Short mmCIF file of C-alpha atoms in Angstrom, two decimals:
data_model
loop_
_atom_site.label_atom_id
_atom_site.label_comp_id
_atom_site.label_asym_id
_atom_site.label_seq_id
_atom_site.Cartn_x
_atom_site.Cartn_y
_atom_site.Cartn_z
CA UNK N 6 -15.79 23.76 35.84
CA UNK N 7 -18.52 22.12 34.21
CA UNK N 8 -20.71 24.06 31.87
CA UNK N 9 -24.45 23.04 32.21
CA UNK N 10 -26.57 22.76 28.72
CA UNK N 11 -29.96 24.79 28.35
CA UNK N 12 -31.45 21.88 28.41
CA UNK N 13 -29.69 20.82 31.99
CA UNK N 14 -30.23 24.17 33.30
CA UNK N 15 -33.95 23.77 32.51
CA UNK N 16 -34.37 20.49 33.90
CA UNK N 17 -32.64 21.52 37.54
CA UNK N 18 -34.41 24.77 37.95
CA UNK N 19 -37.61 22.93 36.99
CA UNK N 20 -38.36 21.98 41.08
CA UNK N 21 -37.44 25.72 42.01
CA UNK N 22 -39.87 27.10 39.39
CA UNK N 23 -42.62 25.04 40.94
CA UNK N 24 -42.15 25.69 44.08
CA UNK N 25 -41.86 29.47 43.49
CA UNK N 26 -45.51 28.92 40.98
CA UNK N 27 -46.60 27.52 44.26
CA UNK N 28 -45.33 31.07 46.28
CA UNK N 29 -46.72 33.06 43.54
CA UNK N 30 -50.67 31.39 43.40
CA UNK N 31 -50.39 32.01 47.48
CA UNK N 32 -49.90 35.56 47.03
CA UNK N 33 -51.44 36.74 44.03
CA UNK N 34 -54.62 38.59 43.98
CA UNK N 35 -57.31 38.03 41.36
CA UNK N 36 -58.92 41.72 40.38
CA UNK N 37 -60.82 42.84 37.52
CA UNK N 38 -59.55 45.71 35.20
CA UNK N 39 -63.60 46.95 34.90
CA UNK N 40 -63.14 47.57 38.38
CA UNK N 41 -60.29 50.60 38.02
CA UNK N 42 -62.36 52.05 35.05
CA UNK N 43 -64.16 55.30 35.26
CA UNK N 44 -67.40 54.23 33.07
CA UNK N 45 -69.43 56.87 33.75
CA UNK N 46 -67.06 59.34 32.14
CA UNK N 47 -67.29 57.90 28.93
CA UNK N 48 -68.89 59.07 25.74
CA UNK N 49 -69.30 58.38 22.08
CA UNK N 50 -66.66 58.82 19.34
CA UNK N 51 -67.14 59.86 15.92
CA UNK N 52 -66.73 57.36 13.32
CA UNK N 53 -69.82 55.30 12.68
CA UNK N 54 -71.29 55.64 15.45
CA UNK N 55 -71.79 59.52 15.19
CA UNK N 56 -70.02 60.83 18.60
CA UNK N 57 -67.67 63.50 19.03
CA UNK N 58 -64.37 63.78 18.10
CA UNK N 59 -61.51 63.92 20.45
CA UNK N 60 -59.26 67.11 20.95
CA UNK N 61 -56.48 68.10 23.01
CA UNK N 62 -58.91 70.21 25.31
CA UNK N 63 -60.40 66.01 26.26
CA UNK N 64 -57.58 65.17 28.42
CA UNK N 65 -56.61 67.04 31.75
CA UNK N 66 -53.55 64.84 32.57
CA UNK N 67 -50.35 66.27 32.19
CA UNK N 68 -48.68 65.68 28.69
CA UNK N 69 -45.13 64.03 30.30
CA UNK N 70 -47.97 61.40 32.19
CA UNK N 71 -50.04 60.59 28.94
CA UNK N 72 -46.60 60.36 27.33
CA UNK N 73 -45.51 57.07 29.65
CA UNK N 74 -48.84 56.13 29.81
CA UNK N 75 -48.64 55.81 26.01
CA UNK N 76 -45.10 53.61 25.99
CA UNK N 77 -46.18 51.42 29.21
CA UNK N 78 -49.86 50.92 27.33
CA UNK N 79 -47.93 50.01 23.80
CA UNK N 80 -45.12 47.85 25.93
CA UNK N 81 -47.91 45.88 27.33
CA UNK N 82 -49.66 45.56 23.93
CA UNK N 83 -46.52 42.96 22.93
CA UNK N 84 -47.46 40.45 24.64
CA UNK N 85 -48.12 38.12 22.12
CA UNK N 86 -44.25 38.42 21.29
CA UNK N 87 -43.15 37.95 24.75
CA UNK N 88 -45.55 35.04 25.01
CA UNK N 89 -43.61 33.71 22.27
CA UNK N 90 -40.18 34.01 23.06
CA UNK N 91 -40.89 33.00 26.31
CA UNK N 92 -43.02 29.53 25.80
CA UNK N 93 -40.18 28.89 22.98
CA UNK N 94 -37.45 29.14 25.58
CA UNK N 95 -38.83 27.75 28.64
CA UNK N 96 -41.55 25.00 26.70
CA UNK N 97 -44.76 24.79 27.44
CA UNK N 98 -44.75 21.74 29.88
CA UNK N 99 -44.67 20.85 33.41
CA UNK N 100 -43.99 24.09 36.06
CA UNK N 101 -42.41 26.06 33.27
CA UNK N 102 -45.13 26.32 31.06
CA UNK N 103 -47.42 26.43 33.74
CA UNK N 104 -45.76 29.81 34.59
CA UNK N 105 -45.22 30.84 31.10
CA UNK N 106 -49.58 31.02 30.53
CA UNK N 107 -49.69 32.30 34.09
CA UNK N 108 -47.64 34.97 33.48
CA UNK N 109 -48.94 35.59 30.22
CA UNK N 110 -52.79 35.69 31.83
CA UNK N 111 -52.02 38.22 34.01
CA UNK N 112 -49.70 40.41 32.37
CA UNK N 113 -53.28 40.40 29.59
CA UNK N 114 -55.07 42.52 32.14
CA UNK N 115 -52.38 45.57 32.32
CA UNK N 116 -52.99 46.47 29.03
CA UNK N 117 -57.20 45.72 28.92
CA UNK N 118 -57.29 47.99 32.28
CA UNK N 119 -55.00 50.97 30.57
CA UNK N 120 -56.49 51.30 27.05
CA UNK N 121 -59.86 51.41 28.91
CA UNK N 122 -58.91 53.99 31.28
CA UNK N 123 -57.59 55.85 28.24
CA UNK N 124 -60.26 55.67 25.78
CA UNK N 125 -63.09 56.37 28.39
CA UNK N 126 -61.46 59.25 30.33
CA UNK N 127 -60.32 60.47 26.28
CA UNK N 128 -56.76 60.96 28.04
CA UNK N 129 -54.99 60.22 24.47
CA UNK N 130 -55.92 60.41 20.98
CA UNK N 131 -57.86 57.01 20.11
CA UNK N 132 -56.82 56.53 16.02
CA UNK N 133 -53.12 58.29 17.28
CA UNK N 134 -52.81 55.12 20.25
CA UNK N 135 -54.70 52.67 17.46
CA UNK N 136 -52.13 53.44 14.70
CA UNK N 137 -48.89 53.40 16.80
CA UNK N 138 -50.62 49.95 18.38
CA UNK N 139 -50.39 48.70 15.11
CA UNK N 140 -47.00 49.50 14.46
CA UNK N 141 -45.67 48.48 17.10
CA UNK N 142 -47.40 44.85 17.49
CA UNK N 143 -46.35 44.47 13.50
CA UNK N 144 -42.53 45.09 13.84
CA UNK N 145 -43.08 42.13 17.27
CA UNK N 146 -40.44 41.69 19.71
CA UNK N 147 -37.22 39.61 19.79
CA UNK N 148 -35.29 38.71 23.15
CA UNK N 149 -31.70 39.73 22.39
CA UNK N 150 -30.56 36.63 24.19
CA UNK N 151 -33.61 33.90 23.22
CA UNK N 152 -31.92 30.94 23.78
CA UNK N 153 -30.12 31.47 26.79
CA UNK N 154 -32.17 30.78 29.82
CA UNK N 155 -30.08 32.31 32.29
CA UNK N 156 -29.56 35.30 29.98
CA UNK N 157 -33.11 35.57 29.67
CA UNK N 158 -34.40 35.07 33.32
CA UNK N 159 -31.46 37.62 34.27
CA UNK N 160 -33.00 40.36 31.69
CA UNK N 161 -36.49 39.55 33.02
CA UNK N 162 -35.57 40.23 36.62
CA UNK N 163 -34.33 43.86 35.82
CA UNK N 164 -36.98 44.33 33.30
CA UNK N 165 -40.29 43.38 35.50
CA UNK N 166 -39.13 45.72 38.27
CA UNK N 167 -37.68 48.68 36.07
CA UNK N 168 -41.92 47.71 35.09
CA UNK N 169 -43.35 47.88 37.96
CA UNK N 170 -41.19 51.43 39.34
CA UNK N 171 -42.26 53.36 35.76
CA UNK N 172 -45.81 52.51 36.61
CA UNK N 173 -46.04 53.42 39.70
CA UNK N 174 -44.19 56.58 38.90
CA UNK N 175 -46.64 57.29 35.89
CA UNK N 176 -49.35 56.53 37.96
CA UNK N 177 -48.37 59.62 40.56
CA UNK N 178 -47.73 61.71 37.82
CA UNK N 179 -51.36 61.90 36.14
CA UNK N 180 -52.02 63.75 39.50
CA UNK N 181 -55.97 60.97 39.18
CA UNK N 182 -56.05 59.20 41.87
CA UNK N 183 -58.28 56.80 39.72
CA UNK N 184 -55.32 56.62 37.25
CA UNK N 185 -52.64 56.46 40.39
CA UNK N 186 -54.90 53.36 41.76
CA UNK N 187 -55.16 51.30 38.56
CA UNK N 188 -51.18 51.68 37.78
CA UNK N 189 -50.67 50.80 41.69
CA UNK N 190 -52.48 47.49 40.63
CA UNK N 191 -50.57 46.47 38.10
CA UNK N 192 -47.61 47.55 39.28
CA UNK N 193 -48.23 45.28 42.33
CA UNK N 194 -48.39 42.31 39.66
CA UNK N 195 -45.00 43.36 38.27
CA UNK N 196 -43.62 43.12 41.59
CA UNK N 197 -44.66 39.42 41.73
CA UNK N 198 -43.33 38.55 38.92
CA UNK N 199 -39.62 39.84 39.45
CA UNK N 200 -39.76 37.92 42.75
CA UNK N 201 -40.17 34.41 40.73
CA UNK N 202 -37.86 35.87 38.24
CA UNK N 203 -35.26 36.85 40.86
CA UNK N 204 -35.87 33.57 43.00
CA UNK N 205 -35.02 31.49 39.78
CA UNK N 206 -31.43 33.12 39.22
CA UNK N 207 -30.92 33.21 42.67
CA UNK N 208 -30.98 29.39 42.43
CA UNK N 209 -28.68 29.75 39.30
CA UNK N 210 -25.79 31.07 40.98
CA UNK N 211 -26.21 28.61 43.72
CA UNK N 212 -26.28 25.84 40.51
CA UNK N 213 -23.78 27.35 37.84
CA UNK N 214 -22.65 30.87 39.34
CA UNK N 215 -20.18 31.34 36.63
CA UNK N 216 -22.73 31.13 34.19
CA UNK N 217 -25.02 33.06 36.16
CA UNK N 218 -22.57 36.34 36.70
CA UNK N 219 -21.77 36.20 33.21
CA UNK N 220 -25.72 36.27 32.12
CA UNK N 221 -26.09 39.18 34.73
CA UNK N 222 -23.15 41.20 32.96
CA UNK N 223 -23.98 40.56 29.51
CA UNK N 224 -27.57 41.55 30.36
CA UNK N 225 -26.88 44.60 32.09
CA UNK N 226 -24.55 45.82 29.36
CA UNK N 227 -26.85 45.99 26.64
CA UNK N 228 -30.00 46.31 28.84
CA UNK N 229 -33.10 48.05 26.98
CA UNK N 230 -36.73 48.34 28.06
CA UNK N 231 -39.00 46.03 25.52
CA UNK N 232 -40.77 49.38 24.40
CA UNK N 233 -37.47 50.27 22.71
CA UNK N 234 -39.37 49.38 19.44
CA UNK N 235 -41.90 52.24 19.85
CA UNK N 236 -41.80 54.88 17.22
CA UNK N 237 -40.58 57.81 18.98
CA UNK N 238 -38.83 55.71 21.87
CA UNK N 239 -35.64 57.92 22.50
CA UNK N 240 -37.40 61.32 22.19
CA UNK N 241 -40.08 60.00 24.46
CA UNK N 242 -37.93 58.35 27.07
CA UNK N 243 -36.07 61.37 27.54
CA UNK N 244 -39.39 63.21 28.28
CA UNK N 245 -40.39 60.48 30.95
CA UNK N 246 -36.69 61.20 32.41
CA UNK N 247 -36.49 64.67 32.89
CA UNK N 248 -39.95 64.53 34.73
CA UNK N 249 -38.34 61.71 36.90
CA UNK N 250 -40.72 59.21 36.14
CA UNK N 251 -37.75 56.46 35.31
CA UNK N 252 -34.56 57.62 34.67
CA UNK N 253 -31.02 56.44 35.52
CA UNK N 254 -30.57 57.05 38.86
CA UNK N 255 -34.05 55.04 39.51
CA UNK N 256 -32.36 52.27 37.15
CA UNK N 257 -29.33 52.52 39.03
CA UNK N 258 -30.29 52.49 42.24
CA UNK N 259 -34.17 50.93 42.71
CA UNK N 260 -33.63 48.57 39.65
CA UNK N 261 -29.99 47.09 39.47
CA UNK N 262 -28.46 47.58 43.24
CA UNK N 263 -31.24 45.54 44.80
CA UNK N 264 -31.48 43.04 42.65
CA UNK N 265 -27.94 42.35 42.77
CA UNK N 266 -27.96 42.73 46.53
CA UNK N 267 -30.73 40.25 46.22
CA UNK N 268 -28.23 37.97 44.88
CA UNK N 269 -25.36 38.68 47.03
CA UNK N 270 -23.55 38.61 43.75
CA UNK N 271 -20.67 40.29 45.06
CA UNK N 272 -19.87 37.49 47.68
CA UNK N 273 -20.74 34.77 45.55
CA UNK N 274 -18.13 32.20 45.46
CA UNK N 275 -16.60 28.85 43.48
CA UNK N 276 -16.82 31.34 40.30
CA UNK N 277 -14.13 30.61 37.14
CA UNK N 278 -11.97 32.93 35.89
CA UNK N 279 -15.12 34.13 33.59
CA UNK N 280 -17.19 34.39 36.33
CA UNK N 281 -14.89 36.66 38.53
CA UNK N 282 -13.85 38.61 35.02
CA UNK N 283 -17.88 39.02 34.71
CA UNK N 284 -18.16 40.74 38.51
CA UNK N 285 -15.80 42.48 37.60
CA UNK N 286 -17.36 43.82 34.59
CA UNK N 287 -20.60 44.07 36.73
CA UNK N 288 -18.96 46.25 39.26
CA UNK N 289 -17.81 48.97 36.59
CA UNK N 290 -20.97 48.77 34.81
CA UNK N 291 -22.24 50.46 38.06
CA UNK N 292 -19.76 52.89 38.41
CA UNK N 293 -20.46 54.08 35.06
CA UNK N 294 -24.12 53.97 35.70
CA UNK N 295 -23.06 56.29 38.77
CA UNK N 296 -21.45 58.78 36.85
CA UNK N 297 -24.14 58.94 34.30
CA UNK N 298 -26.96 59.65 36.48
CA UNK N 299 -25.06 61.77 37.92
CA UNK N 300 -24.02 63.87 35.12
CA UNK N 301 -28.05 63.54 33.86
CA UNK N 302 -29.20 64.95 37.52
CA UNK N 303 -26.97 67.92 36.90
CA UNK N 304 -27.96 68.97 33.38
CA UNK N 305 -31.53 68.30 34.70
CA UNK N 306 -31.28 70.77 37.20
CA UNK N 307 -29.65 73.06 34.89
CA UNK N 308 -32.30 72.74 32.76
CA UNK N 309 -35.07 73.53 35.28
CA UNK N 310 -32.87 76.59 36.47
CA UNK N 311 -32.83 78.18 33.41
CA UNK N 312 -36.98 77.10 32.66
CA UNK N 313 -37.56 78.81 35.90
CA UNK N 314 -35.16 81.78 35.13
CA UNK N 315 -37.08 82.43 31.59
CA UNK N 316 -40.59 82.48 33.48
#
């Protein structure tokens, strides 16, 4: 079976990425970050110009929500690095770079809309978010697999929805409905883009499915949110877990099962003996996710047994 190039693969998705640009203009809603922004709650700083300080007593959101609020804000503050790896893989002409400044324009407002909900509603420490900003934009991002398109388009079609599910979840779990409508919007953005994502691999296993399943399994073996970089990532994650905000079973079963069902992976055909060695890795990948999120729901509820027990 023949093995198609990057440079191949680029060229013969090129008419499915335009037509699924085309999709994604249709249905894409322009909105303004301002909008979703309580203004009227703001108030001055210190620093030069003479406000007040902020304290803990500022914010009335739970600390678990300002916690993922915190990671998806400094996630979103990347983009410059995923603007990068992706305009370096996919170029920057015709459909494909088209997208790649698409994308790259709207996924600019998530992060505008959240630091300005944050700073006016003083949900988080300003110089705390500024100084962990900082850090996190200076170590950058690197795609594990950036320069293999399939590799990279399968990673992105996990990663955008895993997105879009930790938002919304975040967004429920400030209890503001102001806060719950602006994640909503983004979130709704997300979507959009793991649909053209999706759609592109889709066409992948109908071009090179051998190539595709094994992108899909090497993806999903190693998969890691982009915010893994964050100072404080593991501690933090497992915070935004127990309070069910994303954990394994939601990566399990929202994130991976559709998207492979999406695919129809499992009844995809004319695969090598990599390919079919790949599904098969795929298919025990999720049995061990099964047994993990299992295992994690139990000592969860453990946990909150014995929290309950102690009150």
């Amino acid at each position: 079976m023949t093995v198609l190039s990057q440079t191949a693969l680029l060229l013969e998705l090129e008419p499915v990425v335009e037509k699924n640009l085309d999709r994604h203009l249709s249905l894409a809603k322009e909105w303004f970050p301002h909008e979703y922004v309580p203004w009227s709650e703001g108030r001055t700083f210190d620093g030069p110009l003479g406000g007040e300080p902020w304290t803990e007593a500022d914010s009335t959101l739970p600390e678990v929500a300002r916690t993922a609020l915190i990671v998806n804000l400094l996630t979103e503050d990347n983009l410059p690095s995923y603007h990068h790896e992706i305009a370096t893989l996919f170029g920057r002409d015709g459909a494909w770079g088209t997208w790649v400044h698409r994308w790259t324009a709207e996924e600019g407002r998530h992060g505008t809309a959240i630091r300005d909900y944050l700073t006016v509603t003083r949900a988080v420490d300003p110089v705390a978010l500024e100084r962990a900003r900082m850090t996190h934009m200076s170590a950058g991002y690197v795609n594990t697999h950036d320069d293999e398109v399939l590799h990279s388009l399968a990673y992105v079609s996990f990663q955008e929805l895993a997105t879009r599910i930790s938002h919304r979840n975040t967004g429920r779990a400030t209890g503001d409905p102001v806060c719950e409508a602006l994640l909503a919007r983004v979130a709704a953005d997300e979507n959009l883009h793991m649909v053209f994502y999706r759609n592109l691999l889709g066409a992948a296993f109908e071009l090179a499915p051998s190539q595709a399943m094994r992108a899909v399994a090497d993806v999903l073996a190693d998969f890691q949110m982009p915010g893994v970089g964050i100072d404080g990532f593991a501690r933090k994650s497992v915070a935004i877990a127990l309070a069910g905000i994303y954990d394994l079973r939601q990566h399990r079963d929202e994130v991976v099962v559709p998207v492979l069902r999406q695919w129809n992976l499992f009844e995809a055909t004319g695969l090598d003996a990599d390919g079919e060695a790949a599904r098969d890795q795929i298919a025990a990948h999720l049995d061990m996710l099964e047994t993990q999120a299992s295992r994690f729901e139990e000592k969860r509820a453990a946990r909150a047994s014995r929290l309950t027990a102690t009150r």
